[in-house]
Amino acid sequence: MKLYELVGRDKNIGFSPFVWRVKLALAHKDLNYETVPLHFTEIKDALSFANASTVPVLVDGNNIISDSWEIVCYLEEAYPDRPCIFSDHHAAKLFNFQIGMPLLAPLFRTIVSDIYSVIHDMDKDYFRTSREARIGCTLEEAAKDYEQSFSTFKANLVPYSQFFRREQYMGGAGPGYQDHALYAMFLWARATSDKKLLEDDDPLTAWILRMDKACNGIGGKLKKIE
Ligand SMILES: N[C@@H](CCC(=O)N[C@@H](CS)C(=O)NCC(=O)O)C(=O)O
């Protein structure tokens, strides 16, 4: 299996939260794969064979699958004898939408200038133009005003802190899709930013430590791109 992923200026460190969802799913199912590292400006050409303009793309034999959700669904169907990722398929699908606007969007604004500092020079112009259009201000303005989006992010994390005060994983006895998707978001920040997102006594911090050990410990090994 081949997984196309997004890397920063260090080719060995992938940082896309969507690719991380797939890596965690592959580890959950204990499936072997190799990665193909891509910079932002290489994605379009490299993935034209898959008719995709975003990573992740997974190639498994003759099957070419794009979009992280579709890939995880594919893995569940193609490898039913391996541990199950979804405890409830519909709840997992809903979760994608639930974390997009309230969490991924404000976190993106919080760390967007940090991401800019760790991507390859070849990607800088593309990233600046596309992301400034998306956030409606310059990267420098976003860096200066990050506290506002950071407090939105923290406020929207409260239900998860409350949940993890009582529970170990969203998947029940062990991690499932929702754990992977939320944790992947923290891995995105871990690879790109020095900002401390959580207090030490936040129940989410203890859950992240559990997730660092889950899925063969792949997330726990992730370092920031220097
Ligand atoms: N819904 C897609 C989103 C994937 C996505 O947005 N990937 C980003 C990297 S985090 C990407 O490839 N962006 C390419 C670009 O901005 O040109 C999925 O879940 O796979």
PDB file of C-alpha atoms and ligand atoms in Angstrom:
ATOM      1  CA  MET A   1       0.000   0.000   0.000  1.00  0.00           C
ATOM      2  CA  LYS A   2       1.125   3.502  -0.798  1.00  0.00           C
ATOM      3  CA  LEU A   3      -0.024   6.587   1.113  1.00  0.00           C
ATOM      4  CA  TYR A   4       0.557  10.026  -0.401  1.00  0.00           C
ATOM      5  CA  GLU A   5       1.118  12.568   2.320  1.00  0.00           C
ATOM      6  CA  LEU A   6       2.014  16.194   2.917  1.00  0.00           C
ATOM      7  CA  VAL A   7       5.383  17.106   4.407  1.00  0.00           C
ATOM      8  CA  GLY A   8       7.081  20.253   5.578  1.00  0.00           C
ATOM      9  CA  ARG A   9      10.668  21.228   4.884  1.00  0.00           C
ATOM     10  CA  ASP A  10      11.713  18.019   6.665  1.00  0.00           C
ATOM     11  CA  LYS A  11      10.574  15.338   4.222  1.00  0.00           C
ATOM     12  CA  ASN A  12      10.280  12.799   7.019  1.00  0.00           C
ATOM     13  CA  ILE A  13       7.607  14.653   8.948  1.00  0.00           C
ATOM     14  CA  GLY A  14       4.037  14.580   7.685  1.00  0.00           C
ATOM     15  CA  PHE A  15       1.706  17.117   9.256  1.00  0.00           C
ATOM     16  CA  SER A  16      -1.678  16.947   7.525  1.00  0.00           C
ATOM     17  CA  PRO A  17      -4.443  16.194  10.057  1.00  0.00           C
ATOM     18  CA  PHE A  18      -6.335  14.309   7.337  1.00  0.00           C
ATOM     19  CA  VAL A  19      -3.371  12.120   6.489  1.00  0.00           C
ATOM     20  CA  TRP A  20      -2.894  11.440  10.189  1.00  0.00           C
ATOM     21  CA  ARG A  21      -6.451  10.093  10.403  1.00  0.00           C
ATOM     22  CA  VAL A  22      -5.486   7.533   7.767  1.00  0.00           C
ATOM     23  CA  LYS A  23      -2.127   6.690   9.343  1.00  0.00           C
ATOM     24  CA  LEU A  24      -3.874   6.045  12.652  1.00  0.00           C
ATOM     25  CA  ALA A  25      -6.478   3.882  10.894  1.00  0.00           C
ATOM     26  CA  LEU A  26      -3.733   1.876   9.139  1.00  0.00           C
ATOM     27  CA  ALA A  27      -1.912   1.398  12.445  1.00  0.00           C
ATOM     28  CA  HIS A  28      -5.182   0.479  14.162  1.00  0.00           C
ATOM     29  CA  LYS A  29      -5.582  -2.302  11.606  1.00  0.00           C
ATOM     30  CA  ASP A  30      -1.873  -3.112  11.752  1.00  0.00           C
ATOM     31  CA  LEU A  31      -1.492  -2.732   7.983  1.00  0.00           C
ATOM     32  CA  ASN A  32       1.858  -2.048   6.320  1.00  0.00           C
ATOM     33  CA  TYR A  33       2.303   0.792   3.861  1.00  0.00           C
ATOM     34  CA  GLU A  34       4.906   3.101   2.441  1.00  0.00           C
ATOM     35  CA  THR A  35       4.515   6.862   2.288  1.00  0.00           C
ATOM     36  CA  VAL A  36       5.103   9.178  -0.646  1.00  0.00           C
ATOM     37  CA  PRO A  37       6.051  12.598   0.718  1.00  0.00           C
ATOM     38  CA  LEU A  38       4.731  15.626  -1.170  1.00  0.00           C
ATOM     39  CA  HIS A  39       5.040  19.359  -0.753  1.00  0.00           C
ATOM     40  CA  PHE A  40       1.930  21.501  -1.294  1.00  0.00           C
ATOM     41  CA  THR A  41       3.017  22.574  -4.769  1.00  0.00           C
ATOM     42  CA  GLU A  42       3.713  19.001  -5.875  1.00  0.00           C
ATOM     43  CA  ILE A  43       0.287  17.638  -4.914  1.00  0.00           C
ATOM     44  CA  LYS A  44      -1.670  18.582  -8.047  1.00  0.00           C
ATOM     45  CA  ASP A  45       0.687  16.948 -10.536  1.00  0.00           C
ATOM     46  CA  ALA A  46       1.589  13.969  -8.367  1.00  0.00           C
ATOM     47  CA  LEU A  47      -2.044  13.112  -7.692  1.00  0.00           C
ATOM     48  CA  SER A  48      -3.491  13.703 -11.144  1.00  0.00           C
ATOM     49  CA  PHE A  49      -3.518   9.890 -11.604  1.00  0.00           C
ATOM     50  CA  ALA A  50      -6.066   9.776  -8.770  1.00  0.00           C
ATOM     51  CA  ASN A  51      -8.000  12.805  -9.994  1.00  0.00           C
ATOM     52  CA  ALA A  52      -7.335  14.361  -6.581  1.00  0.00           C
ATOM     53  CA  SER A  53      -6.054  17.750  -5.523  1.00  0.00           C
ATOM     54  CA  THR A  54      -5.608  16.992  -1.842  1.00  0.00           C
ATOM     55  CA  VAL A  55      -3.816  14.417   0.287  1.00  0.00           C
ATOM     56  CA  PRO A  56      -4.354  11.768   1.528  1.00  0.00           C
ATOM     57  CA  VAL A  57      -4.551   9.371  -1.405  1.00  0.00           C
ATOM     58  CA  LEU A  58      -4.152   5.654  -0.791  1.00  0.00           C
ATOM     59  CA  VAL A  59      -3.179   3.124  -3.437  1.00  0.00           C
ATOM     60  CA  ASP A  60      -3.885  -0.475  -2.491  1.00  0.00           C
ATOM     61  CA  GLY A  61      -3.227  -2.795  -5.427  1.00  0.00           C
ATOM     62  CA  ASN A  62      -5.609  -1.643  -8.171  1.00  0.00           C
ATOM     63  CA  ASN A  63      -7.645   0.491  -5.794  1.00  0.00           C
ATOM     64  CA  ILE A  64      -7.015   4.227  -5.721  1.00  0.00           C
ATOM     65  CA  ILE A  65      -8.869   6.063  -2.987  1.00  0.00           C
ATOM     66  CA  SER A  66      -8.817   9.770  -2.155  1.00  0.00           C
ATOM     67  CA  ASP A  67     -10.307  11.666   0.816  1.00  0.00           C
ATOM     68  CA  SER A  68      -9.500  10.573   4.352  1.00  0.00           C
ATOM     69  CA  TRP A  69     -13.071   9.559   5.201  1.00  0.00           C
ATOM     70  CA  GLU A  70     -13.394   7.468   2.033  1.00  0.00           C
ATOM     71  CA  ILE A  71     -10.036   5.824   2.750  1.00  0.00           C
ATOM     72  CA  VAL A  72     -11.011   4.841   6.289  1.00  0.00           C
ATOM     73  CA  CYS A  73     -14.341   3.445   4.995  1.00  0.00           C
ATOM     74  CA  TYR A  74     -12.392   1.519   2.342  1.00  0.00           C
ATOM     75  CA  LEU A  75     -10.043   0.036   4.956  1.00  0.00           C
ATOM     76  CA  GLU A  76     -12.983  -1.062   7.074  1.00  0.00           C
ATOM     77  CA  GLU A  77     -14.557  -2.819   4.092  1.00  0.00           C
ATOM     78  CA  ALA A  78     -11.388  -4.275   2.592  1.00  0.00           C
ATOM     79  CA  TYR A  79      -9.941  -5.542   5.881  1.00  0.00           C
ATOM     80  CA  PRO A  80     -12.923  -6.687   7.988  1.00  0.00           C
ATOM     81  CA  ASP A  81     -10.818  -9.317   9.773  1.00  0.00           C
ATOM     82  CA  ARG A  82      -8.647  -6.574  11.324  1.00  0.00           C
ATOM     83  CA  PRO A  83      -9.746  -4.542  14.385  1.00  0.00           C
ATOM     84  CA  CYS A  84     -12.770  -2.369  13.692  1.00  0.00           C
ATOM     85  CA  ILE A  85     -12.289   1.431  13.571  1.00  0.00           C
ATOM     86  CA  PHE A  86     -15.941   2.496  13.730  1.00  0.00           C
ATOM     87  CA  SER A  87     -18.015   1.720  16.776  1.00  0.00           C
ATOM     88  CA  ASP A  88     -20.887   3.505  15.008  1.00  0.00           C
ATOM     89  CA  HIS A  89     -20.402   4.409  11.335  1.00  0.00           C
ATOM     90  CA  HIS A  90     -22.998   7.199  11.277  1.00  0.00           C
ATOM     91  CA  ALA A  91     -21.771   8.780  14.500  1.00  0.00           C
ATOM     92  CA  ALA A  92     -18.234   8.717  13.078  1.00  0.00           C
ATOM     93  CA  LYS A  93     -19.375  10.390   9.867  1.00  0.00           C
ATOM     94  CA  LEU A  94     -21.164  13.101  11.826  1.00  0.00           C
ATOM     95  CA  PHE A  95     -18.049  13.670  13.917  1.00  0.00           C
ATOM     96  CA  ASN A  96     -16.156  14.856  10.814  1.00  0.00           C
ATOM     97  CA  PHE A  97     -18.612  17.718  10.470  1.00  0.00           C
ATOM     98  CA  GLN A  98     -18.760  18.332  14.204  1.00  0.00           C
ATOM     99  CA  ILE A  99     -15.064  19.075  14.557  1.00  0.00           C
ATOM    100  CA  GLY A 100     -14.592  21.017  11.313  1.00  0.00           C
ATOM    101  CA  MET A 101     -15.999  24.451  12.112  1.00  0.00           C
ATOM    102  CA  PRO A 102     -15.726  24.520  15.917  1.00  0.00           C
ATOM    103  CA  LEU A 103     -12.208  23.045  16.245  1.00  0.00           C
ATOM    104  CA  LEU A 104     -10.199  22.670  13.016  1.00  0.00           C
ATOM    105  CA  ALA A 105     -11.067  26.152  11.753  1.00  0.00           C
ATOM    106  CA  PRO A 106     -10.058  28.130  14.887  1.00  0.00           C
ATOM    107  CA  LEU A 107      -6.990  25.936  15.407  1.00  0.00           C
ATOM    108  CA  PHE A 108      -5.979  26.563  11.809  1.00  0.00           C
ATOM    109  CA  ARG A 109      -6.141  30.335  12.383  1.00  0.00           C
ATOM    110  CA  THR A 110      -4.210  29.897  15.636  1.00  0.00           C
ATOM    111  CA  ILE A 111      -1.299  28.016  14.042  1.00  0.00           C
ATOM    112  CA  VAL A 112      -1.418  29.170  10.417  1.00  0.00           C
ATOM    113  CA  SER A 113       1.692  31.358  10.761  1.00  0.00           C
ATOM    114  CA  ASP A 114       3.513  28.520  12.553  1.00  0.00           C
ATOM    115  CA  ILE A 115       2.661  26.191   9.661  1.00  0.00           C
ATOM    116  CA  TYR A 116       4.067  28.793   7.263  1.00  0.00           C
ATOM    117  CA  SER A 117       7.387  28.718   9.133  1.00  0.00           C
ATOM    118  CA  VAL A 118       7.823  24.932   8.798  1.00  0.00           C
ATOM    119  CA  ILE A 119       6.852  24.376   5.155  1.00  0.00           C
ATOM    120  CA  HIS A 120       9.381  24.131   2.359  1.00  0.00           C
ATOM    121  CA  ASP A 121      10.481  27.379   0.681  1.00  0.00           C
ATOM    122  CA  MET A 122       8.997  26.121  -2.590  1.00  0.00           C
ATOM    123  CA  ASP A 123       5.528  26.178  -0.960  1.00  0.00           C
ATOM    124  CA  LYS A 124       5.686  29.578   0.743  1.00  0.00           C
ATOM    125  CA  ASP A 125       4.122  31.743  -1.979  1.00  0.00           C
ATOM    126  CA  TYR A 126       1.356  29.243  -2.664  1.00  0.00           C
ATOM    127  CA  PHE A 127       0.569  28.806   1.015  1.00  0.00           C
ATOM    128  CA  ARG A 128       0.552  32.546   1.703  1.00  0.00           C
ATOM    129  CA  THR A 129      -1.740  33.379  -1.228  1.00  0.00           C
ATOM    130  CA  SER A 130      -4.193  30.523  -0.723  1.00  0.00           C
ATOM    131  CA  ARG A 131      -4.376  30.724   3.062  1.00  0.00           C
ATOM    132  CA  GLU A 132      -4.570  34.518   3.321  1.00  0.00           C
ATOM    133  CA  ALA A 133      -7.556  34.356   0.954  1.00  0.00           C
ATOM    134  CA  ARG A 134      -9.092  31.697   3.209  1.00  0.00           C
ATOM    135  CA  ILE A 135      -8.620  33.524   6.514  1.00  0.00           C
ATOM    136  CA  GLY A 136      -9.240  37.027   5.176  1.00  0.00           C
ATOM    137  CA  CYS A 137      -6.089  38.605   6.620  1.00  0.00           C
ATOM    138  CA  THR A 138      -2.322  38.370   6.269  1.00  0.00           C
ATOM    139  CA  LEU A 139      -0.352  35.631   8.010  1.00  0.00           C
ATOM    140  CA  GLU A 140       1.296  38.323  10.115  1.00  0.00           C
ATOM    141  CA  GLU A 141      -2.106  39.655  11.245  1.00  0.00           C
ATOM    142  CA  ALA A 142      -3.216  36.114  12.079  1.00  0.00           C
ATOM    143  CA  ALA A 143      -0.023  35.625  14.115  1.00  0.00           C
ATOM    144  CA  LYS A 144      -0.613  38.843  16.033  1.00  0.00           C
ATOM    145  CA  ASP A 145      -4.290  38.136  16.764  1.00  0.00           C
ATOM    146  CA  TYR A 146      -4.052  34.405  17.365  1.00  0.00           C
ATOM    147  CA  GLU A 147      -5.415  34.700  20.950  1.00  0.00           C
ATOM    148  CA  GLN A 148      -8.922  35.318  19.637  1.00  0.00           C
ATOM    149  CA  SER A 149      -9.129  32.129  17.591  1.00  0.00           C
ATOM    150  CA  PHE A 150      -7.239  30.243  20.286  1.00  0.00           C
ATOM    151  CA  SER A 151      -9.872  31.117  22.870  1.00  0.00           C
ATOM    152  CA  THR A 152     -12.635  29.970  20.493  1.00  0.00           C
ATOM    153  CA  PHE A 153     -10.742  26.702  20.037  1.00  0.00           C
ATOM    154  CA  LYS A 154     -10.332  26.239  23.800  1.00  0.00           C
ATOM    155  CA  ALA A 155     -13.986  27.031  24.517  1.00  0.00           C
ATOM    156  CA  ASN A 156     -15.092  24.476  21.917  1.00  0.00           C
ATOM    157  CA  LEU A 157     -12.850  21.836  23.470  1.00  0.00           C
ATOM    158  CA  VAL A 158     -14.633  22.030  26.827  1.00  0.00           C
ATOM    159  CA  PRO A 159     -17.151  19.229  26.078  1.00  0.00           C
ATOM    160  CA  TYR A 160     -14.249  16.913  25.269  1.00  0.00           C
ATOM    161  CA  SER A 161     -12.464  17.755  28.520  1.00  0.00           C
ATOM    162  CA  GLN A 162     -15.699  17.045  30.372  1.00  0.00           C
ATOM    163  CA  PHE A 163     -16.098  13.760  28.512  1.00  0.00           C
ATOM    164  CA  PHE A 164     -12.529  12.601  29.178  1.00  0.00           C
ATOM    165  CA  ARG A 165     -12.848  13.427  32.865  1.00  0.00           C
ATOM    166  CA  ARG A 166     -15.121  10.369  32.971  1.00  0.00           C
ATOM    167  CA  GLU A 167     -14.172   8.282  29.932  1.00  0.00           C
ATOM    168  CA  GLN A 168     -10.950   6.876  28.470  1.00  0.00           C
ATOM    169  CA  TYR A 169     -11.776   6.911  24.748  1.00  0.00           C
ATOM    170  CA  MET A 170     -14.594   8.068  22.485  1.00  0.00           C
ATOM    171  CA  GLY A 171     -14.442   4.595  20.909  1.00  0.00           C
ATOM    172  CA  GLY A 172     -15.347   2.935  24.232  1.00  0.00           C
ATOM    173  CA  ALA A 173     -12.811   0.490  25.670  1.00  0.00           C
ATOM    174  CA  GLY A 174     -10.182   1.547  23.105  1.00  0.00           C
ATOM    175  CA  PRO A 175      -9.616   4.279  20.522  1.00  0.00           C
ATOM    176  CA  GLY A 176     -11.910   4.481  17.509  1.00  0.00           C
ATOM    177  CA  TYR A 177     -12.419   6.803  14.565  1.00  0.00           C
ATOM    178  CA  GLN A 178     -13.458   9.808  16.650  1.00  0.00           C
ATOM    179  CA  ASP A 179     -10.338   9.464  18.826  1.00  0.00           C
ATOM    180  CA  HIS A 180      -8.187   9.259  15.688  1.00  0.00           C
ATOM    181  CA  ALA A 181      -9.771  12.335  14.123  1.00  0.00           C
ATOM    182  CA  LEU A 182      -9.493  14.498  17.242  1.00  0.00           C
ATOM    183  CA  TYR A 183      -5.974  13.290  18.051  1.00  0.00           C
ATOM    184  CA  ALA A 184      -4.879  13.881  14.418  1.00  0.00           C
ATOM    185  CA  MET A 185      -5.759  17.526  14.934  1.00  0.00           C
ATOM    186  CA  PHE A 186      -3.391  17.722  17.917  1.00  0.00           C
ATOM    187  CA  LEU A 187      -0.682  15.947  15.880  1.00  0.00           C
ATOM    188  CA  TRP A 188      -1.063  18.618  13.183  1.00  0.00           C
ATOM    189  CA  ALA A 189      -0.261  21.237  15.826  1.00  0.00           C
ATOM    190  CA  ARG A 190       2.509  19.129  17.374  1.00  0.00           C
ATOM    191  CA  ALA A 191       4.335  18.908  14.027  1.00  0.00           C
ATOM    192  CA  THR A 192       4.031  22.580  13.200  1.00  0.00           C
ATOM    193  CA  SER A 193       3.739  24.749  16.296  1.00  0.00           C
ATOM    194  CA  ASP A 194       5.334  25.427  19.675  1.00  0.00           C
ATOM    195  CA  LYS A 195       2.068  26.718  21.130  1.00  0.00           C
ATOM    196  CA  LYS A 196       0.911  24.875  24.233  1.00  0.00           C
ATOM    197  CA  LEU A 197      -2.700  24.051  23.483  1.00  0.00           C
ATOM    198  CA  LEU A 198      -3.716  22.369  26.749  1.00  0.00           C
ATOM    199  CA  GLU A 199      -3.058  22.738  30.446  1.00  0.00           C
ATOM    200  CA  ASP A 200      -1.283  19.817  32.125  1.00  0.00           C
ATOM    201  CA  ASP A 201      -4.283  19.034  34.320  1.00  0.00           C
ATOM    202  CA  ASP A 202      -6.768  19.061  31.435  1.00  0.00           C
ATOM    203  CA  PRO A 203      -8.271  15.538  31.029  1.00  0.00           C
ATOM    204  CA  LEU A 204      -7.510  15.923  27.317  1.00  0.00           C
ATOM    205  CA  THR A 205      -3.790  15.932  28.159  1.00  0.00           C
ATOM    206  CA  ALA A 206      -4.109  12.502  29.801  1.00  0.00           C
ATOM    207  CA  TRP A 207      -6.118  11.249  26.792  1.00  0.00           C
ATOM    208  CA  ILE A 208      -3.395  12.508  24.418  1.00  0.00           C
ATOM    209  CA  LEU A 209      -0.807  10.585  26.444  1.00  0.00           C
ATOM    210  CA  ARG A 210      -2.964   7.472  26.054  1.00  0.00           C
ATOM    211  CA  MET A 211      -3.281   8.136  22.309  1.00  0.00           C
ATOM    212  CA  ASP A 212       0.502   8.620  22.049  1.00  0.00           C
ATOM    213  CA  LYS A 213       0.832   4.970  23.071  1.00  0.00           C
ATOM    214  CA  ALA A 214      -2.114   3.656  21.023  1.00  0.00           C
ATOM    215  CA  CYS A 215      -1.926   2.698  17.305  1.00  0.00           C
ATOM    216  CA  ASN A 216       1.588   1.267  17.678  1.00  0.00           C
ATOM    217  CA  GLY A 217       2.723   4.571  19.206  1.00  0.00           C
ATOM    218  CA  ILE A 218       3.038   6.293  15.804  1.00  0.00           C
ATOM    219  CA  GLY A 219       1.640   9.594  17.049  1.00  0.00           C
ATOM    220  CA  GLY A 220       3.840   9.547  20.139  1.00  0.00           C
ATOM    221  CA  LYS A 221       6.945   9.519  17.925  1.00  0.00           C
ATOM    222  CA  LEU A 222       5.958  12.634  16.007  1.00  0.00           C
ATOM    223  CA  LYS A 223       8.323  15.603  16.429  1.00  0.00           C
ATOM    224  CA  LYS A 224       7.970  19.226  15.436  1.00  0.00           C
ATOM    225  CA  ILE A 225       9.418  20.136  12.034  1.00  0.00           C
ATOM    226  CA  GLU A 226      12.558  22.199  12.718  1.00  0.00           C
TER     227      GLU A 226
HETATM  228  N1  LIG B   1     -11.647  16.340   3.004  1.00  0.00           N
HETATM  229  C1  LIG B   1     -10.291  16.026   2.619  1.00  0.00           C
HETATM  230  C2  LIG B   1      -9.421  17.217   2.974  1.00  0.00           C
HETATM  231  C3  LIG B   1      -7.965  16.965   2.692  1.00  0.00           C
HETATM  232  C4  LIG B   1      -7.147  18.245   2.710  1.00  0.00           C
HETATM  233  O1  LIG B   1      -7.668  19.361   2.828  1.00  0.00           O
HETATM  234  N2  LIG B   1      -5.815  18.072   2.584  1.00  0.00           N
HETATM  235  C5  LIG B   1      -4.911  19.221   2.524  1.00  0.00           C
HETATM  236  C6  LIG B   1      -3.712  19.014   3.441  1.00  0.00           C
HETATM  237  S1  LIG B   1      -4.176  19.102   5.145  1.00  0.00           S
HETATM  238  C7  LIG B   1      -4.355  19.345   1.120  1.00  0.00           C
HETATM  239  O2  LIG B   1      -3.989  18.367   0.505  1.00  0.00           O
HETATM  240  N3  LIG B   1      -4.276  20.570   0.605  1.00  0.00           N
HETATM  241  C8  LIG B   1      -3.741  20.805  -0.693  1.00  0.00           C
HETATM  242  C9  LIG B   1      -3.683  22.261  -0.996  1.00  0.00           C
HETATM  243  O3  LIG B   1      -4.044  23.081  -0.152  1.00  0.00           O
HETATM  244  O4  LIG B   1      -3.280  22.592  -2.088  1.00  0.00           O
HETATM  245  C10 LIG B   1      -9.863  14.745   3.326  1.00  0.00           C
HETATM  246  O5  LIG B   1     -10.362  14.495   4.436  1.00  0.00           O
HETATM  247  O6  LIG B   1      -9.060  14.003   2.775  1.00  0.00           O
END
